[in-house]
XYZ file of C-alpha atoms in Angstrom:
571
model
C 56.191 -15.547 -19.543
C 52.231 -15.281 -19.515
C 50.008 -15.080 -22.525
C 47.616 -12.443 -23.100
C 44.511 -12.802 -25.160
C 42.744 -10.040 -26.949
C 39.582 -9.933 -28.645
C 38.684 -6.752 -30.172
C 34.914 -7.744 -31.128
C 34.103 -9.528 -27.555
C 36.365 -8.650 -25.083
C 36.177 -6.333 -22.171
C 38.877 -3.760 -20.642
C 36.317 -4.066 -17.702
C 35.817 -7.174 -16.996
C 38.100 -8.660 -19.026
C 41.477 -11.167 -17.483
C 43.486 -11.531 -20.250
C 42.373 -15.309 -20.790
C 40.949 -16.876 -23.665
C 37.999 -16.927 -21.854
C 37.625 -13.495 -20.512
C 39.785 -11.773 -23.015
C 40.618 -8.086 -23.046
C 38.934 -5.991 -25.866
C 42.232 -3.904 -26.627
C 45.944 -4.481 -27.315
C 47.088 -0.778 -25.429
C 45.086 -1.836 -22.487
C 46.785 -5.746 -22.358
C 50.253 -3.836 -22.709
C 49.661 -0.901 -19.993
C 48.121 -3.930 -17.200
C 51.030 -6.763 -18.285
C 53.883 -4.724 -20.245
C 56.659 -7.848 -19.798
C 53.733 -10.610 -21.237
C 53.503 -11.808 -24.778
C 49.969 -11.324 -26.506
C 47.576 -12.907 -28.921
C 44.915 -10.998 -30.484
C 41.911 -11.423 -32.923
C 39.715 -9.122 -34.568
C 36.457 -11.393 -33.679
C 35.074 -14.302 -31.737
C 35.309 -16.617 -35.174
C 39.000 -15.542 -36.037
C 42.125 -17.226 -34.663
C 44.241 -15.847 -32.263
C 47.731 -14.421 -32.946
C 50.604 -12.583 -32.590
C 50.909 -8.660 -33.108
C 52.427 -7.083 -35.538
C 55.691 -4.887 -34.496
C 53.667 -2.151 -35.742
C 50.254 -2.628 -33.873
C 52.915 -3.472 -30.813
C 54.518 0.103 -31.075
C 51.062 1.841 -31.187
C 49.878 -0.652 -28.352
C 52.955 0.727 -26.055
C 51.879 4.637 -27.164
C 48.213 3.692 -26.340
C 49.470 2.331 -22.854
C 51.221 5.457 -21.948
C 48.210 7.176 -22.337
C 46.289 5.038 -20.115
C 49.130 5.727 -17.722
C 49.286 9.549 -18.515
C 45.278 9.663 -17.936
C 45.148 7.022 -14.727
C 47.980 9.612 -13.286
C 45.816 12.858 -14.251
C 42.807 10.698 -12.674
C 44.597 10.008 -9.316
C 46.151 13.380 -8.983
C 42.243 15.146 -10.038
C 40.804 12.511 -7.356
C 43.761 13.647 -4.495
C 42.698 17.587 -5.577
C 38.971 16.686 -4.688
C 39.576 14.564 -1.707
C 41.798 17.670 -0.504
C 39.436 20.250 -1.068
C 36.757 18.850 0.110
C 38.355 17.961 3.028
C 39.071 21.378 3.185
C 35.046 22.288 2.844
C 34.101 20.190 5.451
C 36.832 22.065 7.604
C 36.045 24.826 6.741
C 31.749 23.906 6.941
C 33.259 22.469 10.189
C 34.639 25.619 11.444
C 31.546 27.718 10.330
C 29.456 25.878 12.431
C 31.477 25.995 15.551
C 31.358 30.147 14.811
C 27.678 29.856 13.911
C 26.732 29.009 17.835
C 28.391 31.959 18.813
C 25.866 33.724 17.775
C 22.652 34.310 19.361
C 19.816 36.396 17.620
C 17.466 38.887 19.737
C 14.769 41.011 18.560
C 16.089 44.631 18.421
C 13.646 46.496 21.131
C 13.345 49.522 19.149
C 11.878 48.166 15.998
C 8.427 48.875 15.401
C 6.092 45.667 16.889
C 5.724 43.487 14.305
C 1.985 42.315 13.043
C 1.114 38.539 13.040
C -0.614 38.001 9.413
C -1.313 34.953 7.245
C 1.046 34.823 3.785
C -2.171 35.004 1.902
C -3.204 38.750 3.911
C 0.286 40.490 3.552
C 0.004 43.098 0.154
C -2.301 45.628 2.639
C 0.916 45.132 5.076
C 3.980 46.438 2.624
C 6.241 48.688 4.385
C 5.581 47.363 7.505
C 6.878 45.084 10.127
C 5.358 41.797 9.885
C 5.647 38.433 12.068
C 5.016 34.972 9.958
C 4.857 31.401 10.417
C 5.140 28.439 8.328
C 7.314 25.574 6.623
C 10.228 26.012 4.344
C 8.785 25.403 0.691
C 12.510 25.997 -0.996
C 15.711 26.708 0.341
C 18.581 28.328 -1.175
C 22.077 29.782 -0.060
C 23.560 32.158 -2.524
C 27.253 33.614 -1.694
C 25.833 33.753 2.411
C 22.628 35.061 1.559
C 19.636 32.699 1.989
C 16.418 32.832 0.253
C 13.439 30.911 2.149
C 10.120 30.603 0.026
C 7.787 30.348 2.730
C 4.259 28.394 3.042
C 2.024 28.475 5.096
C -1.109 26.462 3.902
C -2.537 30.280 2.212
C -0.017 31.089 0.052
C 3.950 31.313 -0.068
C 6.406 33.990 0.884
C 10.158 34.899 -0.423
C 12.216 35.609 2.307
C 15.588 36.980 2.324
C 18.301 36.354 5.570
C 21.527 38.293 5.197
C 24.177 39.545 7.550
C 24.228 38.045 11.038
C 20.524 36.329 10.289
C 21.783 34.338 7.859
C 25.335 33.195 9.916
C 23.531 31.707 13.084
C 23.821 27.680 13.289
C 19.794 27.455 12.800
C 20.828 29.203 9.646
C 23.331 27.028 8.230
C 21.681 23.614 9.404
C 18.530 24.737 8.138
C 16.478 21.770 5.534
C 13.345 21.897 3.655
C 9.943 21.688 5.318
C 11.307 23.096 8.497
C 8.757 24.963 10.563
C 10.168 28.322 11.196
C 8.773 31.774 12.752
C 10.409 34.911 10.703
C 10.130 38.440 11.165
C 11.109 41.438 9.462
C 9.999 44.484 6.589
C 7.644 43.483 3.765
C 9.020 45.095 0.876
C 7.861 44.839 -2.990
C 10.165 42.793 -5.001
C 12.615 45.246 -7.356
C 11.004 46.073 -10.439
C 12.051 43.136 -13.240
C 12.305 40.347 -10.615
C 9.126 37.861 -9.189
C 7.899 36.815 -6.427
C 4.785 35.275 -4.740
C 2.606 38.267 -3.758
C 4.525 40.497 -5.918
C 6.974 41.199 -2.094
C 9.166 39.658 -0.159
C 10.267 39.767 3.867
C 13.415 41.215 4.554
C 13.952 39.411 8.003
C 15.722 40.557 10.466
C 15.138 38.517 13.174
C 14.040 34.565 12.974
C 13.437 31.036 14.420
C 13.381 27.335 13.997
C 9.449 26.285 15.258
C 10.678 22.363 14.239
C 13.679 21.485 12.457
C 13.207 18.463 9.912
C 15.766 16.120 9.420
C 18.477 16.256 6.429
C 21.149 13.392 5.405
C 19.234 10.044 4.402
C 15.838 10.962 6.494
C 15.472 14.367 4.454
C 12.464 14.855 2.789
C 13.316 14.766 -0.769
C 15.167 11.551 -0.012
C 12.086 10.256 1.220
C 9.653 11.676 -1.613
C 10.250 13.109 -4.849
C 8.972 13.529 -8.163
C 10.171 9.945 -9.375
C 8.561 8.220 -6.456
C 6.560 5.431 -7.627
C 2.733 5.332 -7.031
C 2.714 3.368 -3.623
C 5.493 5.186 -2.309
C 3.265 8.180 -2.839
C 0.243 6.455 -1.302
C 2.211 5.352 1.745
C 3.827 8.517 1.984
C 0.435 10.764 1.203
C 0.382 12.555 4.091
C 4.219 14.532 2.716
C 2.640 14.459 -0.700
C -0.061 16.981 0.025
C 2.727 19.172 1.151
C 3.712 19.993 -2.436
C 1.926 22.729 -4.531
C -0.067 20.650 -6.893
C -1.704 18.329 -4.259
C -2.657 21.386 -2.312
C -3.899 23.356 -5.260
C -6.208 20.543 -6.046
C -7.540 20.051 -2.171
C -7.741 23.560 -1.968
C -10.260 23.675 -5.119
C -12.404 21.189 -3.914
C -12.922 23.375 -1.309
C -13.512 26.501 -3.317
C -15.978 23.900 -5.493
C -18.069 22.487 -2.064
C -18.912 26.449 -1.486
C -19.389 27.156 -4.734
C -22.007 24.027 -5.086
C -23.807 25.288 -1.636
C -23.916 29.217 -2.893
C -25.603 27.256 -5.679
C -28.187 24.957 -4.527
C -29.088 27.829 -1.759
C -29.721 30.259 -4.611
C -32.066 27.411 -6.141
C -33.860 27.141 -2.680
C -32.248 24.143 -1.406
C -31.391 23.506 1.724
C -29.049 21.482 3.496
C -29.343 18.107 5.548
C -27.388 15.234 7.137
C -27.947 11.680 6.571
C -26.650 9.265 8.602
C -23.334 6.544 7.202
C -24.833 3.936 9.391
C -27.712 1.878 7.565
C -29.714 -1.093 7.265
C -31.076 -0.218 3.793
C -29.750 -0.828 0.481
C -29.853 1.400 -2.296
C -27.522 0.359 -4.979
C -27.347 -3.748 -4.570
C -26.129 -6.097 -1.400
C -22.823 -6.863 -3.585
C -21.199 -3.719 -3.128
C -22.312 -2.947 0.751
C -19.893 -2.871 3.182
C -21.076 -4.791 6.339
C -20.487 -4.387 10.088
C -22.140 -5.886 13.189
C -23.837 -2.813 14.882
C -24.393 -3.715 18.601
C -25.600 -7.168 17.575
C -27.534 -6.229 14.502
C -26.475 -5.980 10.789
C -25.726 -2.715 9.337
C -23.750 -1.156 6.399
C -21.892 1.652 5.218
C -24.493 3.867 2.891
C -24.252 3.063 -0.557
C -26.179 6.569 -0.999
C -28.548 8.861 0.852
C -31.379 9.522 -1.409
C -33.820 7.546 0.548
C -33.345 9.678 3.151
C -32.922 12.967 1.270
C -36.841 11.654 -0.235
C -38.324 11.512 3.567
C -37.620 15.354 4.196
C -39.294 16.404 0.659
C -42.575 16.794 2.609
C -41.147 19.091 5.331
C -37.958 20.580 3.694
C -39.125 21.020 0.128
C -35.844 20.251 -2.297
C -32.992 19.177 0.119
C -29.400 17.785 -1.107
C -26.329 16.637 1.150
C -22.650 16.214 1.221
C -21.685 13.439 2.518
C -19.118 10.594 1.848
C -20.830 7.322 0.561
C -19.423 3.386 0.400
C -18.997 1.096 -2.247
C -17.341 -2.565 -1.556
C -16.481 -2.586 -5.595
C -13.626 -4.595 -5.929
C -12.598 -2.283 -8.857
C -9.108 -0.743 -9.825
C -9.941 1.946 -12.282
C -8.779 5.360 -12.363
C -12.144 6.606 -11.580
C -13.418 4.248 -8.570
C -12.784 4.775 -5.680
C -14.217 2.796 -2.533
C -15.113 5.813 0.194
C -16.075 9.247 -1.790
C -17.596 12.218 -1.505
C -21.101 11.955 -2.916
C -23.651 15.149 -3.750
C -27.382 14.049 -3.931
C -29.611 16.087 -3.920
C -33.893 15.220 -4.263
C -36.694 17.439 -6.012
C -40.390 18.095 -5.646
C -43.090 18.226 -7.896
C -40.719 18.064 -11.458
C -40.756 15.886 -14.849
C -38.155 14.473 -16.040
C -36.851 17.279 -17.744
C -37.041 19.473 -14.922
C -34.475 16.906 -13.215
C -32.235 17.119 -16.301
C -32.000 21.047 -16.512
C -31.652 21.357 -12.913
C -28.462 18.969 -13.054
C -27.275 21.225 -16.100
C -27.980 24.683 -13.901
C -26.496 23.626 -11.006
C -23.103 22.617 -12.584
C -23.340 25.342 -15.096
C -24.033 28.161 -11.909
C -21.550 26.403 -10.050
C -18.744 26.767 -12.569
C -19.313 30.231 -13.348
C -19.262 31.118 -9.887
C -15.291 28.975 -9.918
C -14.543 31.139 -12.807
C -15.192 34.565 -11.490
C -13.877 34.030 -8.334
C -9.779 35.279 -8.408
C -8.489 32.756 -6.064
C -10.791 29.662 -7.410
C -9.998 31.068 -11.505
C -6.182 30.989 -10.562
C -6.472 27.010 -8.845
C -7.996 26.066 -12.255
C -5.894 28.426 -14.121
C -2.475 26.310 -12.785
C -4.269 23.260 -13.022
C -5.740 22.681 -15.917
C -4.623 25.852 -17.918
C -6.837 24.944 -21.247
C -10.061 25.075 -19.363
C -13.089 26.031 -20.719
C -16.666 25.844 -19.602
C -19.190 23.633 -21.102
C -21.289 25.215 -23.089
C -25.179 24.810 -22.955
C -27.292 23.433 -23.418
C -26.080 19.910 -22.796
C -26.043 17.583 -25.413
C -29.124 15.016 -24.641
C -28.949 11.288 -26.436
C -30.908 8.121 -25.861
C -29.729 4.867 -24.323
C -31.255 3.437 -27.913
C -29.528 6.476 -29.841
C -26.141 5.749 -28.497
C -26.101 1.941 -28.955
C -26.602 2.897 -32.628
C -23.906 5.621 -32.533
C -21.720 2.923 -30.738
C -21.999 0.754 -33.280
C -21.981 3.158 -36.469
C -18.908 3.901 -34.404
C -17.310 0.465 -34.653
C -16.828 0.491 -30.576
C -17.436 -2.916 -29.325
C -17.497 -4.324 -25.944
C -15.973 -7.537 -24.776
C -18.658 -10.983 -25.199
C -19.972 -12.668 -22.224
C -21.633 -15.379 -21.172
C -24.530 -16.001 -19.102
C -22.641 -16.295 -15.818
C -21.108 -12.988 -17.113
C -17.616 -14.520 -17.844
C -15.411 -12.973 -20.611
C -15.686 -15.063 -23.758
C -12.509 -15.468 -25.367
C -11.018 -16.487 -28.773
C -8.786 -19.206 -29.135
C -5.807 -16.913 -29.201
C -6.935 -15.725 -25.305
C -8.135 -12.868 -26.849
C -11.829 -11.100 -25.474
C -14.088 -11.546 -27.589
C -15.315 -8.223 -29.096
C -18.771 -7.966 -30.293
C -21.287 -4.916 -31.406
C -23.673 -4.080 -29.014
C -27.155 -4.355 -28.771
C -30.189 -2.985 -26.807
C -30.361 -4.112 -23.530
C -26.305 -4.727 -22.717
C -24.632 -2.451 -19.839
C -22.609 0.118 -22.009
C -19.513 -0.539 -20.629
C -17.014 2.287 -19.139
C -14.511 2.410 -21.859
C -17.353 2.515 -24.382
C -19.155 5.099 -22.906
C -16.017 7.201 -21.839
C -14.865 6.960 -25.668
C -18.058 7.635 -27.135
C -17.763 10.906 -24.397
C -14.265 11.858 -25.649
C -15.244 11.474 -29.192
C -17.986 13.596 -28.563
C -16.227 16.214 -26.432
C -19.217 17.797 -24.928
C -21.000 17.062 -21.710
C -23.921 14.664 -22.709
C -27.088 13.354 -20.780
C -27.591 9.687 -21.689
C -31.012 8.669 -20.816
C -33.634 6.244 -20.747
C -31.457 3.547 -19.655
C -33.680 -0.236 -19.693
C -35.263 -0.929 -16.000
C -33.461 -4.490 -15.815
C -29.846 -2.167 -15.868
C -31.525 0.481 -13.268
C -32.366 0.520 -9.207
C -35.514 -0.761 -8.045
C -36.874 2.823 -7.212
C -36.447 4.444 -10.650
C -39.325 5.445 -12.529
C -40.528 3.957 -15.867
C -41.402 5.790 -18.661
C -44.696 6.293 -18.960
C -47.404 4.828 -21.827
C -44.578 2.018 -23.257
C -46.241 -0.843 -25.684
C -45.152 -3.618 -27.277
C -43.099 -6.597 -25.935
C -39.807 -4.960 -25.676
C -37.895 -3.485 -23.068
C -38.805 -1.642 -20.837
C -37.013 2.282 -20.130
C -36.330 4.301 -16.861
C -36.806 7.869 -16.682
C -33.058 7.477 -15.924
C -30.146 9.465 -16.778
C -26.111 9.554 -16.298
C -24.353 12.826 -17.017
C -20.942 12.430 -19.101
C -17.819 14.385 -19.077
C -14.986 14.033 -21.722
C -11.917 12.379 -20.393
C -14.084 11.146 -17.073
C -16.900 9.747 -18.019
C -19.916 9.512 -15.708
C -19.889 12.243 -13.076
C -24.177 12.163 -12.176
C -26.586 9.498 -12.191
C -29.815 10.280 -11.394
C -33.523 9.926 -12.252
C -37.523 10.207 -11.798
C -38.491 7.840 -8.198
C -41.375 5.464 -8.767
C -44.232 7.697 -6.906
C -47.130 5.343 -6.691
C -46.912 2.451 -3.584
C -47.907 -0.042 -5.249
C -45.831 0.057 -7.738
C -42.542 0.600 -5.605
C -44.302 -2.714 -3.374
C -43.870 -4.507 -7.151
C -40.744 -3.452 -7.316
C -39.495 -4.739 -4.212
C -41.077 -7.769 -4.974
C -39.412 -8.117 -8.326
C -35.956 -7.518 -6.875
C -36.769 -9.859 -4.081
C -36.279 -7.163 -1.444
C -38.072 -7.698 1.876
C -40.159 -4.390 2.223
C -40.308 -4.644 6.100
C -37.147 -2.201 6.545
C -37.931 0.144 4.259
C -41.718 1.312 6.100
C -40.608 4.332 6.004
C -39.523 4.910 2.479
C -42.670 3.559 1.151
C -44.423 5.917 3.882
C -43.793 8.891 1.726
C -45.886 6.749 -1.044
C -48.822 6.347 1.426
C -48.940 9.791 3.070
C -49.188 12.502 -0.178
C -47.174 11.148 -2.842
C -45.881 13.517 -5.759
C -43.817 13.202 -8.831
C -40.126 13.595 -7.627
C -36.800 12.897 -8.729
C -33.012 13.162 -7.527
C -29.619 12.385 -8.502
C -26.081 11.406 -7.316
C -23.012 13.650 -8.151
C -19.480 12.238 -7.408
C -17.402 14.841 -6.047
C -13.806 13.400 -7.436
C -14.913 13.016 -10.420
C -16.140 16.296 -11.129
C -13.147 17.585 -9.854
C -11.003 15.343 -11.397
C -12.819 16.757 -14.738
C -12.304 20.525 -13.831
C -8.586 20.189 -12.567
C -7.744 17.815 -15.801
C -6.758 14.940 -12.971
C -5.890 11.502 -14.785
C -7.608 9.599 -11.281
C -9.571 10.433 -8.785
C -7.199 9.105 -6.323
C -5.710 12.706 -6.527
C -8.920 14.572 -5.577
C -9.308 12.672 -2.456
C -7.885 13.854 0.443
C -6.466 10.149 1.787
C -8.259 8.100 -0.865
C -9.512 4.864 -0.514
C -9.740 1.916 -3.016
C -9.405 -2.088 -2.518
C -6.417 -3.091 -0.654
C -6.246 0.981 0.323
C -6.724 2.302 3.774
C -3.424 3.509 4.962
C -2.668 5.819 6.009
């Protein structure tokens, strides 16, 4: 006869054998597998193994016969199931063979049917309309199947009933199907919802493209728990759903608003060309390419251009997409964006400062009383509210003294620009000081802290481009300041750079010279110096970042349409 062991502390009913060991955890369960074996038990790993007691042995057998009792219930629930589902898929079997039976055609003596967008329909109630799109949601309720519709404008609920909703189309139908459905726009009963405020009876219907189901179905391939480089691969599915689109669809809304706003400002419009062979920003970040045997890049930024049509154009800006080969991860970098510059005339410095305020200001408002843009920012960032004005204006000086009455530190480095550590491995934190790089963190907490927009200003020319102005009249043997200026945004940080142009040649001729920048290329830049110069400034607006601001977006990798960042060009 075999021994059992039993160890109620460390065994397993699981995995357990029955051996010293792999013990089981519980006498009922050693009786019920081996009911003729003889048993040894313990209450824990340090105890000794031994016999039962006749007592523990009699509640042991009770136990077993209800593992038998519930293994029997199991196998008989598990037959039931197997049985009626068998059942299903005869009867789902059946259904389908009846389905093809049936062919749908458009009942002649219906009124015609008018083609509309889902977003043009309310004008159309009580009449026969014809729409196209992709199944948003699916749902089959007692033989009746609801459809919410999309079709890029807005979404429709659609009911099929009767013989609509019986054809094999019908009952083999999946999400994000393209489909063509017809049939009476009717308001939605009073107490229920519905996009629109109606829905499409349909009465007559068809599959466009049918989208696979089983493994290849598209929540199988994408859903809400997808991690972030299944949703990057898979980007092109991810705009399908409503949030994605909401926030694509308000960068549109916020382009037009920014052009109603700069043309109600008097500026106009231009082009600037990608292809360069000009830096703006520094050689380290330029993308490079051989362009038919000579070197070009990828613009870094178009205000050089945007200065050369001051003369002929008056104020210009552009919107165009802009390069930088910054090997940097953050939520807010991206390596191909949309950049907004836009060049003045004939301003000071604060000119340039209230005109970035105005624009932004004008071009909110005009967001906000707009019903379709209000309702994007509505569902996207429901707590919205617009900055109020004036902006809040501090010094580069003033905020390392506010960073440091603060107690925000930045990490130590050393002159090669390497992180000093601690012996722990730790960064070294340290205060900071007039003339460091405020750091992004820093400056995005001081921002937060803050919670207001805020123009930080006068930034020292060693941090700055070679083109930015200085201020004017500085003495003494310290640094030297930029008419320069970044505009902050709680929770994003930077969203504008921008500031005064040096205006007299040979100064800018200095300034090429100090950054060691042949001048040659840039004849034509320095041209405008030469041929009428005036005080003029400009500045730089990223586009995701504003937006990722306004639609309360953790990255800007979600305000992009296909965004791009190191290591990221597909698809």
């Amino acid at each position: 006869m075999s021994t059992i062991h039993i160890d109620e502390a460390a065994g397993s009913d699981d995995t357990g054998k029955g051996t010293p060991e792999l013990p089981y955890q519980s006498l009922a369960f050693a009786v019920y597998s081996h009911p003729t074996a003889s048993y040894l038990i313990r209450k824990d790993s340090a105890g000794t193994y031994e016999e039962p007691t006749q007592s523990a042995l009699k509640k042991a057998k009770k136990g077993a016969d209800g593992i038998e009792k519930k293994k029997k219930k199991a196998e008989e629930l598990a037959e039931r199931e197997a049985k009626e589902k068998k059942e299903e898929r005869e009867r789902r079997e059946k259904l389908l063979e009846e389905s093809k039976k049936i062919v749908l055609q458009e009942d002649p003596a219906l009124p015609a049917a008018k083609k509309a967008k889902l977003s043009k329909l309310t004008d159309l109630r009580g009449s026969r309309v014809r729409v196209n799109g992709w199944v948003h949601r699916l749902r089959d309720q007692k033989g009746i199947i609801f459809i919410v519709l999309r079709d890029g404008t807005g979404y429709l609920q659609c009911i099929l009933s009767g013989q609509v909703s019986q054809t094999y189309d019908a009952l083999t139908l999946t999400l994000e199907s393209s489909v063509e459905l017809t049939g009476t726009l009717q308001p939605v009963p009073e107490g229920k919802t519905a996009p629109g405020g109606h829905e499409l009876v349909v009465d007559f219907w068809k599959v466009l493209g049918a989208a696979p189901g089983a493994e290849d179905a598209f929540t199988n391939r994408l859903n809400e728990k997808s991690d972030a480089s299944i949703q990057a691969d898979l980007r092109h599915l991810v705009l399908r759903g409503e949030t994605a689109s909401a926030i694509l669809k308000l960068r549109a809304a916020l382009l037009s608003a920014f052009r109603q706003s700069y043309d109600a400002n008097n500026l106009i419009e231009v082009t600037p060309p990608c292809l360069v062979q000009t830096q703006v920003e520094g050689g380290a970040t330029l993308f490079a390419l051989n362009y038919y045997g000579q070197p070009a890049f990828l613009t870094q930024s178009s205000q050089l251009y945007l200065e050369t049509c001051l003369p002929s154009l008056g104020d210009v800006f552009c919107i165009q997409e802009s390069f930088r080969a910054e090997n940097s991860h953050t939520r807010r970098h991206l390596s191909e964006y949309t950049h907004l510059e836009a060049e003045l005339a004939f301003i000071n410095f604060d000119d340039l400062m209230t005109h970035i305020e105005s624009i932004i200001c004008e071009t909110i408002d005009r967001l906000l009383e707009n019903p379709t843009s209000a309702a994007l920012i509505k569902q996207l960032n429901p707590n919205f509210t617009k900055p109020a004005r004036p902006f809040t204006r501090l010094s580069y000086v003033d905020a390392i003294k506010w960073l440091n009455e603060h107690g925000i530190q930045h990490e130590a480095e050393d002159a090669e620009g390497n992180v000093i550590k601690d012996e722990a491995g730790n960064p070294k934190m340290v205060d900071h000081a007039v003339g460091d790089d405020i750091a992004e963190a820093a400056e995005r907490r001081m921002t937060d802290i803050l919670g207001t927009p805020v123009f930080l200003h006068g930034f020292p020319a060693e941090l700055k481009a070679f083109y930015m102005k200085k201020i004017p009249n500085q003495g003494g043997d310290g640094p030297v300041f930029t008419e320069s200026c970044d505009l902050l945004m709680p929770n994003v940080g930077e969203i504008v750079g921008g500031s005064m142009r040096i205006a007299d040649m040979e100064e800018l001729l200095a300034a090429y010279k100090r950054e060691g920048i042949d001048p040659s290329p840039y004849y034509w830049f320095t041209d405008q110096r030469k041929y009428g110069t005036c005080e003029h400034g400009g500045y730089g607006l990223g586009v995701e970042r504003l937006l990722a601001w306004l639609a309360n977006r953790y990255t800007v990798r979600e305000c992009s349409l296909y965004p791009r960042w190191p290591g990221r060009a597909t698809p």
